[in-house]
Coordinates of C-alpha atoms in Angstrom, one line a residue:
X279 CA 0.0 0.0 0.0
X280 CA 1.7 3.5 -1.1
X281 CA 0.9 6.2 1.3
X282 CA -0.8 9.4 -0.2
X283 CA 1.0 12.6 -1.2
X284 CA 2.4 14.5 1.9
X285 CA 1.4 17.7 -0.1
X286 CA -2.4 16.8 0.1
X287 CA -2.0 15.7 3.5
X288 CA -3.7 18.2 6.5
X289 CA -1.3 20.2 8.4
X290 CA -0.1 19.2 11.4
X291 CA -1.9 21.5 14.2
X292 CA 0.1 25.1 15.0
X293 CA -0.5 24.6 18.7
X294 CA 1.4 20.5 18.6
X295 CA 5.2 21.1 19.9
X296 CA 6.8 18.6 17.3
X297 CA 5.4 14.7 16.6
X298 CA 5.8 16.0 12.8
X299 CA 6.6 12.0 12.0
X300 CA 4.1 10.9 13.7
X301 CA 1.9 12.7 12.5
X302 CA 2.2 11.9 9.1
X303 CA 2.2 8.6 9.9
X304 CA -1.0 8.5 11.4
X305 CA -2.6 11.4 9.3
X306 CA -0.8 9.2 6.1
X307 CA -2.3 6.1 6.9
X308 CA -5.8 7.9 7.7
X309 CA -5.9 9.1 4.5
X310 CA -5.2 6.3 2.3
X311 CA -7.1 5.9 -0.6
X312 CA -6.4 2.3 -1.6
X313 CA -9.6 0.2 -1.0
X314 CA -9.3 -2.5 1.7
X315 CA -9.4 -2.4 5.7
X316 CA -6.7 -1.5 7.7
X317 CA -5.4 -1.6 10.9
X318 CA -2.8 0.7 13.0
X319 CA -1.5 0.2 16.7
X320 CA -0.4 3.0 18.3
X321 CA 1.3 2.6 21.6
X322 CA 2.7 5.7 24.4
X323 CA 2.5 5.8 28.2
X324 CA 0.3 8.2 29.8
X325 CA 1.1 12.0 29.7
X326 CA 3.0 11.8 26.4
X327 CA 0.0 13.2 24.3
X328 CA -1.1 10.2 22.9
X329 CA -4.5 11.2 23.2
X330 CA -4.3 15.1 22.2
X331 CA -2.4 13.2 18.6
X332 CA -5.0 10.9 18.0
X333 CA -8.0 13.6 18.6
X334 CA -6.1 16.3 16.7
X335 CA -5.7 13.3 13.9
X336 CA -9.8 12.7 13.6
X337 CA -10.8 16.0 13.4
X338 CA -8.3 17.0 10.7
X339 CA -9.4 14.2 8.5
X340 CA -13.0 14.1 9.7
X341 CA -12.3 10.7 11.8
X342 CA -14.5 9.1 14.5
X343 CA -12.9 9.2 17.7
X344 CA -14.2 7.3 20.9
X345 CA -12.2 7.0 24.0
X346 CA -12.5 3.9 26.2
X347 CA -12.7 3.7 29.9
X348 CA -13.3 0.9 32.6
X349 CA -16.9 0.3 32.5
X350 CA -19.3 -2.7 32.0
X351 CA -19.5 -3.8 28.3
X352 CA -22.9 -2.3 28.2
X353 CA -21.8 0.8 29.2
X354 CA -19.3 1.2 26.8
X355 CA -21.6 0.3 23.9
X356 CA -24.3 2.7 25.2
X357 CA -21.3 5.5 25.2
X358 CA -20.4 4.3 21.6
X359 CA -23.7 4.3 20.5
X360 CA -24.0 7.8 21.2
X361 CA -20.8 9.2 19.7
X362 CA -21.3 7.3 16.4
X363 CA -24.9 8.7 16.2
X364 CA -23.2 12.3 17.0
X365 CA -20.5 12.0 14.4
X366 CA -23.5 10.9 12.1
X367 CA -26.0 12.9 12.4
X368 CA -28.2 10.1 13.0
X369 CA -31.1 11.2 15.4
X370 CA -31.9 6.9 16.1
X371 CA -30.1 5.7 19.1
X372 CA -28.4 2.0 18.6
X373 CA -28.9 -0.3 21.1
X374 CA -26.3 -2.9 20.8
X375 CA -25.9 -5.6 22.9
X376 CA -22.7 -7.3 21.8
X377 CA -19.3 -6.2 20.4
X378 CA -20.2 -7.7 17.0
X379 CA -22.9 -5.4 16.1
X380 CA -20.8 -2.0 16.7
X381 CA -17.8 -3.7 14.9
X382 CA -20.1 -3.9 12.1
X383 CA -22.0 -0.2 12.4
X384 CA -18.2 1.2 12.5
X385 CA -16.4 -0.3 9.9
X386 CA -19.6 0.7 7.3
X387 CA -18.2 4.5 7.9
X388 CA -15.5 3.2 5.5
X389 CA -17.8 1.9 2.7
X390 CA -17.9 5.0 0.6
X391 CA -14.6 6.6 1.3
X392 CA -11.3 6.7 3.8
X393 CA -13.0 6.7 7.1
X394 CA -10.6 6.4 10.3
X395 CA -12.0 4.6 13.5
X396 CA -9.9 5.6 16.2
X397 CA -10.4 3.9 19.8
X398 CA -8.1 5.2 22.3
X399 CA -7.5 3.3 25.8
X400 CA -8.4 0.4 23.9
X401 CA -7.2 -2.3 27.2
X402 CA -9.8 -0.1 29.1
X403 CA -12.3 -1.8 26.4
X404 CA -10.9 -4.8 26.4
X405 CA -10.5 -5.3 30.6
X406 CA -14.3 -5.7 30.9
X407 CA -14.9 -7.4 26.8
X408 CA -12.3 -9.8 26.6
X409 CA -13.5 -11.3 23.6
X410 CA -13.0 -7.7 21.4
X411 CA -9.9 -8.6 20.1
X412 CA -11.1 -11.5 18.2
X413 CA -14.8 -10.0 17.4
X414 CA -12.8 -7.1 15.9
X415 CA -10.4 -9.8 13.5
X416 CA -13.4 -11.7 12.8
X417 CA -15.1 -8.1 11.5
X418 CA -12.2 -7.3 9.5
X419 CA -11.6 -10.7 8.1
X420 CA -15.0 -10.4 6.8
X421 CA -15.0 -6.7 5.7
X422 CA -12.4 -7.9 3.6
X423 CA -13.6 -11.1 1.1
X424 CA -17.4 -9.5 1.5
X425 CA -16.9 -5.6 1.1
X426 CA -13.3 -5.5 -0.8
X427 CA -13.5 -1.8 -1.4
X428 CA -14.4 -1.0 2.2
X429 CA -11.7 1.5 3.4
X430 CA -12.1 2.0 7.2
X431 CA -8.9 2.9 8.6
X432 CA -9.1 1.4 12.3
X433 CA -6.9 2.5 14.9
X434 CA -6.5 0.9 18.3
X435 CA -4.4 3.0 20.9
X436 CA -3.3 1.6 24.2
X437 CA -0.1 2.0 26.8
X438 CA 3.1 0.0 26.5
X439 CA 3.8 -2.0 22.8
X440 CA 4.1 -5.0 25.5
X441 CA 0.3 -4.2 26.1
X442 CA -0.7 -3.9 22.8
X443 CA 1.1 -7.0 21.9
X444 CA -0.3 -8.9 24.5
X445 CA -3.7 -8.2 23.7
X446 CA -3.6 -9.5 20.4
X447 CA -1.6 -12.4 21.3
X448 CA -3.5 -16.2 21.4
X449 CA -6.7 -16.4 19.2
X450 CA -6.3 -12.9 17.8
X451 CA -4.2 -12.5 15.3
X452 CA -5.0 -8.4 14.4
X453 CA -1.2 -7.4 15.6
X454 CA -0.4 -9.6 12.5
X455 CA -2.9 -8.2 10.6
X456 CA -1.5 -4.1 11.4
X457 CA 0.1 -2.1 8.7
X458 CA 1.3 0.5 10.7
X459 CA 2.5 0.5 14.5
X460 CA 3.5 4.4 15.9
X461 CA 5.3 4.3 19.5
X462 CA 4.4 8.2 21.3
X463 CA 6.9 8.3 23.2
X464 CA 8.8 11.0 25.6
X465 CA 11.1 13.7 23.7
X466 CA 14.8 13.3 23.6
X467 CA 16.9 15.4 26.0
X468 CA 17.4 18.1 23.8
X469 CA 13.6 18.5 22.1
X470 CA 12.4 18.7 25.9
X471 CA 15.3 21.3 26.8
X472 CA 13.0 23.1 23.5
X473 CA 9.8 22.5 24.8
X474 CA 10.1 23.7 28.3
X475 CA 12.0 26.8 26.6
X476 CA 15.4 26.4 28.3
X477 CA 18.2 27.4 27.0
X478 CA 21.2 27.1 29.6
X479 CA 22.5 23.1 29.3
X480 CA 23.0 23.1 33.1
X481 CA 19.4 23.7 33.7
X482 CA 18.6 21.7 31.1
X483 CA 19.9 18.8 32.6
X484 CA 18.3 19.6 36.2
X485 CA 14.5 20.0 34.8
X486 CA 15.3 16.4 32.5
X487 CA 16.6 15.2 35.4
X488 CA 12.9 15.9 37.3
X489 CA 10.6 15.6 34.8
X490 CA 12.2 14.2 31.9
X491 CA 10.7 14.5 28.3
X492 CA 6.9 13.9 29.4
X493 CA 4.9 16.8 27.9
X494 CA 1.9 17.0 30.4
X495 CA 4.0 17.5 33.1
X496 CA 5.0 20.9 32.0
X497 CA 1.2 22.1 31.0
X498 CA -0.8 19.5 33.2
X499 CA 0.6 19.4 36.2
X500 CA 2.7 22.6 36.8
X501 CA 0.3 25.2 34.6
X502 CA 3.5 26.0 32.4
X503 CA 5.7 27.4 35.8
X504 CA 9.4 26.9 34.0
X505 CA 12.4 28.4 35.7
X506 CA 13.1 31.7 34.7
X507 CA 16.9 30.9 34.7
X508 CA 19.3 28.5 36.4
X509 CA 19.0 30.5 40.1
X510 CA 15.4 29.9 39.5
X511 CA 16.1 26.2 39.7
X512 CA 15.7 25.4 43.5
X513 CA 12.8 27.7 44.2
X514 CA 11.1 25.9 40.9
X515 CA 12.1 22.6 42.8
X516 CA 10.0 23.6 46.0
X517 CA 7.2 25.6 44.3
X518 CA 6.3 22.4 41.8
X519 CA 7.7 18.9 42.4
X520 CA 8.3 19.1 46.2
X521 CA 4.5 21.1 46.6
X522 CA 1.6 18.7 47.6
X523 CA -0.8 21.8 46.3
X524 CA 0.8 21.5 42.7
X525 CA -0.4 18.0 40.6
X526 CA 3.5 16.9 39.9
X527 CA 4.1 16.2 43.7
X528 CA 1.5 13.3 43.3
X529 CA 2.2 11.9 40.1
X530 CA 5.1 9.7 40.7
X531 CA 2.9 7.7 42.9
X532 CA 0.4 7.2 40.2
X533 CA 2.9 5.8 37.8
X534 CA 3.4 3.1 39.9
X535 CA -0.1 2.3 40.9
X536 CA -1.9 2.1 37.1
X537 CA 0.8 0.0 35.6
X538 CA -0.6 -3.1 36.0
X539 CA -1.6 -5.2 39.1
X540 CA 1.4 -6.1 41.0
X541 CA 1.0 -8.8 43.9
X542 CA 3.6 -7.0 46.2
X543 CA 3.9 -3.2 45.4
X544 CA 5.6 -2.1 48.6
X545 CA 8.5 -4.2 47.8
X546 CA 7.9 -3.0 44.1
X547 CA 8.8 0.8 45.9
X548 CA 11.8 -0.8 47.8
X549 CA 13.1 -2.1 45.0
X550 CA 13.0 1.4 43.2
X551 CA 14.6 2.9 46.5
X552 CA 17.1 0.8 46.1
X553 CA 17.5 1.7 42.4
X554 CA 17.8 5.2 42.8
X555 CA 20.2 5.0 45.7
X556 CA 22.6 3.3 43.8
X557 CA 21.5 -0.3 43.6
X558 CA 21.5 -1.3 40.1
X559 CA 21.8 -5.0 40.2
X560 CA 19.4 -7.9 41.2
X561 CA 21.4 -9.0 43.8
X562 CA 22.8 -6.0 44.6
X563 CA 18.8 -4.8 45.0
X564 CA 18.0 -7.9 47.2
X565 CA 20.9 -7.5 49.5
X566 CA 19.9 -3.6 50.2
X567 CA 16.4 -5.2 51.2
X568 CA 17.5 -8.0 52.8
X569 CA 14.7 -9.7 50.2
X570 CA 14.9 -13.1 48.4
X571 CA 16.8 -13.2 45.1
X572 CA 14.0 -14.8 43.8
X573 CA 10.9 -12.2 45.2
X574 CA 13.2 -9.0 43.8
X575 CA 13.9 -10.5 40.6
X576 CA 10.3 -11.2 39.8
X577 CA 9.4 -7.6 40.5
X578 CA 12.3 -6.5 38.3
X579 CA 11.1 -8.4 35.5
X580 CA 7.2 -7.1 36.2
X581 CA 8.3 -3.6 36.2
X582 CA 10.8 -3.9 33.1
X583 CA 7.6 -5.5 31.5
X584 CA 5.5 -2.5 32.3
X585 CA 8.3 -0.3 30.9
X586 CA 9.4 1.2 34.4
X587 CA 13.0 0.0 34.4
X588 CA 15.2 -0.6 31.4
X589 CA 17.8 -3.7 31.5
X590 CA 21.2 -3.1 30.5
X591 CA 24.0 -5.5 30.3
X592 CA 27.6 -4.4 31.4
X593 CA 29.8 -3.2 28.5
X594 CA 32.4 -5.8 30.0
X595 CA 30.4 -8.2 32.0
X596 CA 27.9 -9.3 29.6
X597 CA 26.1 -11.8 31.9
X598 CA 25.3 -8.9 34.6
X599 CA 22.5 -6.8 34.0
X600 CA 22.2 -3.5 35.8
X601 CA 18.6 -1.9 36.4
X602 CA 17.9 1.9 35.5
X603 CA 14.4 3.7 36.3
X604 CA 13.0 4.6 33.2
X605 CA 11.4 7.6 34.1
X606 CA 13.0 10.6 35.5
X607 CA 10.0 12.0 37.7
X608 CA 9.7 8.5 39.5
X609 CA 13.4 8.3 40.3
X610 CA 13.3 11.6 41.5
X611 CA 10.6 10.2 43.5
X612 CA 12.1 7.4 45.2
X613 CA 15.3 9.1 45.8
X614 CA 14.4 11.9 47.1
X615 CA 10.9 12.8 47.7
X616 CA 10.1 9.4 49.2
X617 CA 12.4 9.6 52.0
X618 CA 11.5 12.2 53.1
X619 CA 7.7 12.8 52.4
X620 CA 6.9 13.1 55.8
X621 CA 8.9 15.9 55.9
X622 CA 7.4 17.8 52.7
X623 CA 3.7 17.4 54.3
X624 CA 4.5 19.3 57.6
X625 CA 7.3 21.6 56.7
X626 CA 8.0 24.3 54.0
X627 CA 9.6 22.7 50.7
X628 CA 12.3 24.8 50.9
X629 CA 14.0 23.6 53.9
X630 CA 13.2 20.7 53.3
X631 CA 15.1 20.9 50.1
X632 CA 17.8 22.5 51.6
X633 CA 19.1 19.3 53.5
X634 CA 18.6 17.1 50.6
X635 CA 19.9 18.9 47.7
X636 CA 23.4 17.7 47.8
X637 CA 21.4 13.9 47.9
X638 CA 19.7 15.1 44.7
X639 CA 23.2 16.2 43.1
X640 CA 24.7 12.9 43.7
X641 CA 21.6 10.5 43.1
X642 CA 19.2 12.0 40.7
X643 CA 21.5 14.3 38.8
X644 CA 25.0 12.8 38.6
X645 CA 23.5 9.6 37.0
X646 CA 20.9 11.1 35.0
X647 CA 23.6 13.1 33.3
X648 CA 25.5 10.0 32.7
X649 CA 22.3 8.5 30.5
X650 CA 22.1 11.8 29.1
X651 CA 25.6 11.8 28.3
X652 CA 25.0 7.9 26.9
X653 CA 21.9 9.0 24.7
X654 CA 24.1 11.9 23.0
X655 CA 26.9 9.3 21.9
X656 CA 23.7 7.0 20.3
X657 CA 21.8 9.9 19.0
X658 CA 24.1 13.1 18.7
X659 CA 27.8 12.3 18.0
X660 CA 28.7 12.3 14.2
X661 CA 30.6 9.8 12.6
X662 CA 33.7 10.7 13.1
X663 CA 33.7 11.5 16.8
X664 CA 34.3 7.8 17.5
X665 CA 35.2 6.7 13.8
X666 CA 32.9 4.4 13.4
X667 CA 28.7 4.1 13.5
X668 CA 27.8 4.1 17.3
X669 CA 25.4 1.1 18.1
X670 CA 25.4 1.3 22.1
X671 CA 26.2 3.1 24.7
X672 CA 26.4 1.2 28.4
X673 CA 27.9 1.6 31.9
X674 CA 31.1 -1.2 32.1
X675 CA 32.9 -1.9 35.2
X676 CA 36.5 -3.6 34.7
X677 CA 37.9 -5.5 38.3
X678 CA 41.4 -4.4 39.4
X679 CA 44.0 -7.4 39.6
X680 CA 45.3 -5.9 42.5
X681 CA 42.8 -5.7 45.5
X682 CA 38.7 -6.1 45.6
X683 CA 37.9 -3.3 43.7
X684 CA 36.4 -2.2 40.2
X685 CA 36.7 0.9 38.0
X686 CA 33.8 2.2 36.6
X687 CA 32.9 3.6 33.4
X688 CA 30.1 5.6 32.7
X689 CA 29.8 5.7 29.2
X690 CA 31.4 2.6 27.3
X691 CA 30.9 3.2 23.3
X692 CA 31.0 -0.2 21.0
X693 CA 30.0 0.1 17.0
X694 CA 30.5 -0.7 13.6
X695 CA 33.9 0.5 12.2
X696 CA 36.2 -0.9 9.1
X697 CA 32.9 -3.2 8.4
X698 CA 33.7 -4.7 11.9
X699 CA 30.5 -5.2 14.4
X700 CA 30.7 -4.8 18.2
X701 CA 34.2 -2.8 18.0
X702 CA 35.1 -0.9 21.1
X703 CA 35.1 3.2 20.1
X704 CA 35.2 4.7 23.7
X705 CA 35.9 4.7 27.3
X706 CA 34.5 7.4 28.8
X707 CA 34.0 9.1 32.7
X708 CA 31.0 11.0 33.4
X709 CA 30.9 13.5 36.1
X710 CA 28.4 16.0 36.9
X711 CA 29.2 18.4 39.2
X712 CA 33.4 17.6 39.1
X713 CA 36.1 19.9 37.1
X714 CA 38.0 17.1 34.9
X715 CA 41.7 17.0 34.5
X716 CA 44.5 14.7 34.1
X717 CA 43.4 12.2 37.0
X718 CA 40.4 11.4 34.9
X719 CA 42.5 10.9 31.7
X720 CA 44.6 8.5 33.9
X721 CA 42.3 6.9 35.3
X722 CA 40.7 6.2 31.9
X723 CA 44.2 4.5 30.5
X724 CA 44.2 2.6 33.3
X725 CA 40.9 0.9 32.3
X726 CA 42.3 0.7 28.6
X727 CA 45.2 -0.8 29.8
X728 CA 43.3 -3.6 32.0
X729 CA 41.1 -4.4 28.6
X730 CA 43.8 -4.6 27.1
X731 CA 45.6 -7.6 29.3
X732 CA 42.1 -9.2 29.4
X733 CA 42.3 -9.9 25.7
X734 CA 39.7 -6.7 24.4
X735 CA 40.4 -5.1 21.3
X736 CA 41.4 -1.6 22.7
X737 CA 43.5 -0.6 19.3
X738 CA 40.4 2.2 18.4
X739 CA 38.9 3.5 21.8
X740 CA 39.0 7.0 22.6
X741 CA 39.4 8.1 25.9
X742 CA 36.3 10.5 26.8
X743 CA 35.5 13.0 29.8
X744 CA 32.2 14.0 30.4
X745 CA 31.6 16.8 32.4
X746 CA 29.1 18.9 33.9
X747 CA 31.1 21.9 35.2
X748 CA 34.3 21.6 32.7
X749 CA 37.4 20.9 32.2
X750 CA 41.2 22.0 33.6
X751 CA 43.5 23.3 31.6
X752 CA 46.0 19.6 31.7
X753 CA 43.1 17.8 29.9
X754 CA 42.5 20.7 27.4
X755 CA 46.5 20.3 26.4
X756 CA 45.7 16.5 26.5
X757 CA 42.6 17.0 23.9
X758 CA 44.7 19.6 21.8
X759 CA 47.0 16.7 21.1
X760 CA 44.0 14.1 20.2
X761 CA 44.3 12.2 23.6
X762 CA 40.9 12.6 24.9
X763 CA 37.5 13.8 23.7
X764 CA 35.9 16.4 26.0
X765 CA 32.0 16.8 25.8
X766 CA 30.7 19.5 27.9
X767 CA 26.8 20.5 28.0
X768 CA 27.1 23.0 25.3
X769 CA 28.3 20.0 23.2
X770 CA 25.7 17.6 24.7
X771 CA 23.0 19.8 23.7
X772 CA 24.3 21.8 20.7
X773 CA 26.9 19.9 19.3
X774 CA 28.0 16.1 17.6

């Protein structure tokens, strides 16, 4: 199926901040004008604008848009009933009793011409008509060998891809049957520093740090209060995130509680405190709680599923995986409003605050610019800043022959280079709120040189500092001589 002209396409709305591809993905497939049923899955987590795309979608291209909640299946199909007859015109009422019957009154919208069916929250549907799934593969299986040239353009909207997925898993086949799949998720570090109108990287990186590249948070839940500048940082701190009269201060807690059912969410919490202090390994998590392996990795692998931690395997130690809270505002949360939230209901913010700020340098900021420094060597650097086409990004930790220790590295690059897959480009330190110089650069020949006598390919890997506050003048010499790469914020957020 070709898609239609992007020319003839509607304009994406003046008042959306970016989504220009998906967009015209969605808008694209709306518009299609070959005949035949289709199908489109669009996934995004809640408060990334999933829903203000998809509306903005029907009414540009005169779409039908119904949004599902939890209620009884008789509910829903009394709700339906209504919309469709107000997007008709049609003054008769329906009064369906089974999924079947709407299937059937909304895919005739795309009998005479393009017609998208858009139903948003779709597992809200689904929760209380199990059986939708298949009654809506059944429809479309039938739509096309009866009514060839009907072109309803159906699109089913829900949370995670893993949801999606899983709903169309078993006797429904309709993931199989989807010609487009559009993922909403959060902006990158540097179209959020844009959409929150920030222009200083330092602060930058604070507000990611809190809030990361969620949309609604900046409208929703904080009625568009941005720093004025980077003094304005800690009074925005206390005014918005650390306020229980402001919507942010609650919504961490919510994260947790509407993704999915978990059987023990207090040690779901732990296991995020533990995270965020540091923690980043399944045993490492079960030892700080003084849990069973066995309880804390199950949770692990029910909140990875849910798309609250990511997974990562050590650049060095590929059998260890380390754990990293996905979203910014709930390891914010857990390291440093949780703690102390007794605190935050009986006293002012701001002194509160006060104490804890140097724990929010060193837990929620420090490693949140390492992952920001990590996406910019994925998604930023150019080719020739680690000669050769960057594939991943990790943390790496390298044991010291001498003694019990390990030296850390924050941002581990491997890539394609010479045609050769999985090649080592960079070593790199990350530190946020330390001036680099020549210790660092030591300290990261030291790690080459233990690569090295384990048998690793070091021959192309550039030494790289990372910093949040700069650089002193011995490691400026060092890069003027090609020794070291130096990426600053201004690079991390203006430069490849």
């Amino acid at each position: 199926m070709s898609p239609p002209d992007a020319t003839a396409l509607p304009a994406r709305p003046d008042r959306m901040f970016d989504r220009a591809d998906e967009w015209t993905d969605l808008v694209g497939f709306a518009c299609e004008p070959s005949p035949g049923p289709t199908l489109a899955l669009v996934s995004g987590q809640r408060r990334q604008g999933k829903t203000f795309l998809l509306e903005a979608v029907s009414q540009a291209t005169g779409g039908f848009y119904f949004d599902g909640q939890a209620a009884a299946e008789a509910e829903s199909l009394r709700r339906l009933a209504e919309r469709l007859a107000e997007h008709t015109g049609t003054a008769r009422l329906a009064h369906w009793h089974r999924w079947d019957e709407a299937a059937e009154a909304l895919f005739a919208l795309g009998d005479e011409r393009p017609a998208p069916v858009i139903l948003d929250d779709f597992p809200e549907l689904v929760g209380h008509s199990p059986a939708l799934p298949s009654v809506l593969h059944c429809a479309y299986l039938r739509m096309r060998q009866q009514r060839p040239d009907n072109r309803t353009r159906f699109i089913l909207s829900g949370a995670s891809p893993a949801v999606i997925r899983r709903l169309f898993a078993g006797p429904s086949s309709l993931h199989t049957v989807a010609s487009l799949e559009v993922a909403v998720r959060p902006f990158g570090f540097r179209k959020a520093a844009r959409f929150w109108g920030i222009r200083a990287p330092r602060l930058a990186v604070q507000v990611h740090a809190v809030v990361g590249g969620t949309p609604a948070y900046r409208g929703d839940l904080v009625c568009d209060d941005v720093p004025a500048g980077p003094d304005d940082f800690d009074a925005w701190v206390c005014r918005t995130v650390l306020n229980p009269r402001v919507p942010l201060f609650w919504e961490a807690r919510h994260l947790l509680e509407q993704e999915g059912d978990y059987a023990d969410r207090a040690l779901c919490h732990s296991a995020l405190v533990a995270i965020a202090g540091g923690r980043s390994t399944p045993g490492g998590i079960a030892d700080r709680l003084g849990a069973s392996l066995h309880d804390v990795s199950h949770v692990l692998a029910v909140m990875h599923k849910h798309g609250l931690l990511h997974g990562e395997p050590d650049a060095f130690r590929p059998g260890l995986t380390r754990y990293r809270i996905a979203e910014p505002l709930l390891a914010f949360e857990h390291a440093i409003a949780w703690p102390h939230r007794a605190a935050l209901e009986q006293e002012e913010p701001s002194a509160v605050w006060r104490r804890i700020r140097p724990d929010f340098d060193a837990t929620v900021a420090a490693p949140h610019f390492a992952q920001l420094c990590r996406d910019w060597a994925t998604r930023c650097a150019a080719w020739d800043t680690f000669g050769g086409e960057v594939s991943t990004a990790v943390r790496g930790t390298v044991p010291e022959p001498e003694g019990n220790t390990r030296l850390d590295a924050e941002v581990v690059v491997r890539g394609t280079a010479e045609g050769r897959p999985g090649v080592l480009l960079s070593v790199g330190l990350a530190r946020w709120n330390e001036v680099m110089d020549a210790p660092h650069l030591e300290r990261l020949r030291r790690i080459l040189a233990l690569l090295t006598a384990s048998g690793e390919d070091t021959a192309q890997a550039v030494p790289a500092c990372y910093s949040g506050v700069g650089f002193g003048p011995e490691l400026r010499a060092a890069e003027a001589k090609g020794e070291v790469l130096l990426i600053g914020t201004d690079r991390l957020y203006h430069g490849e």
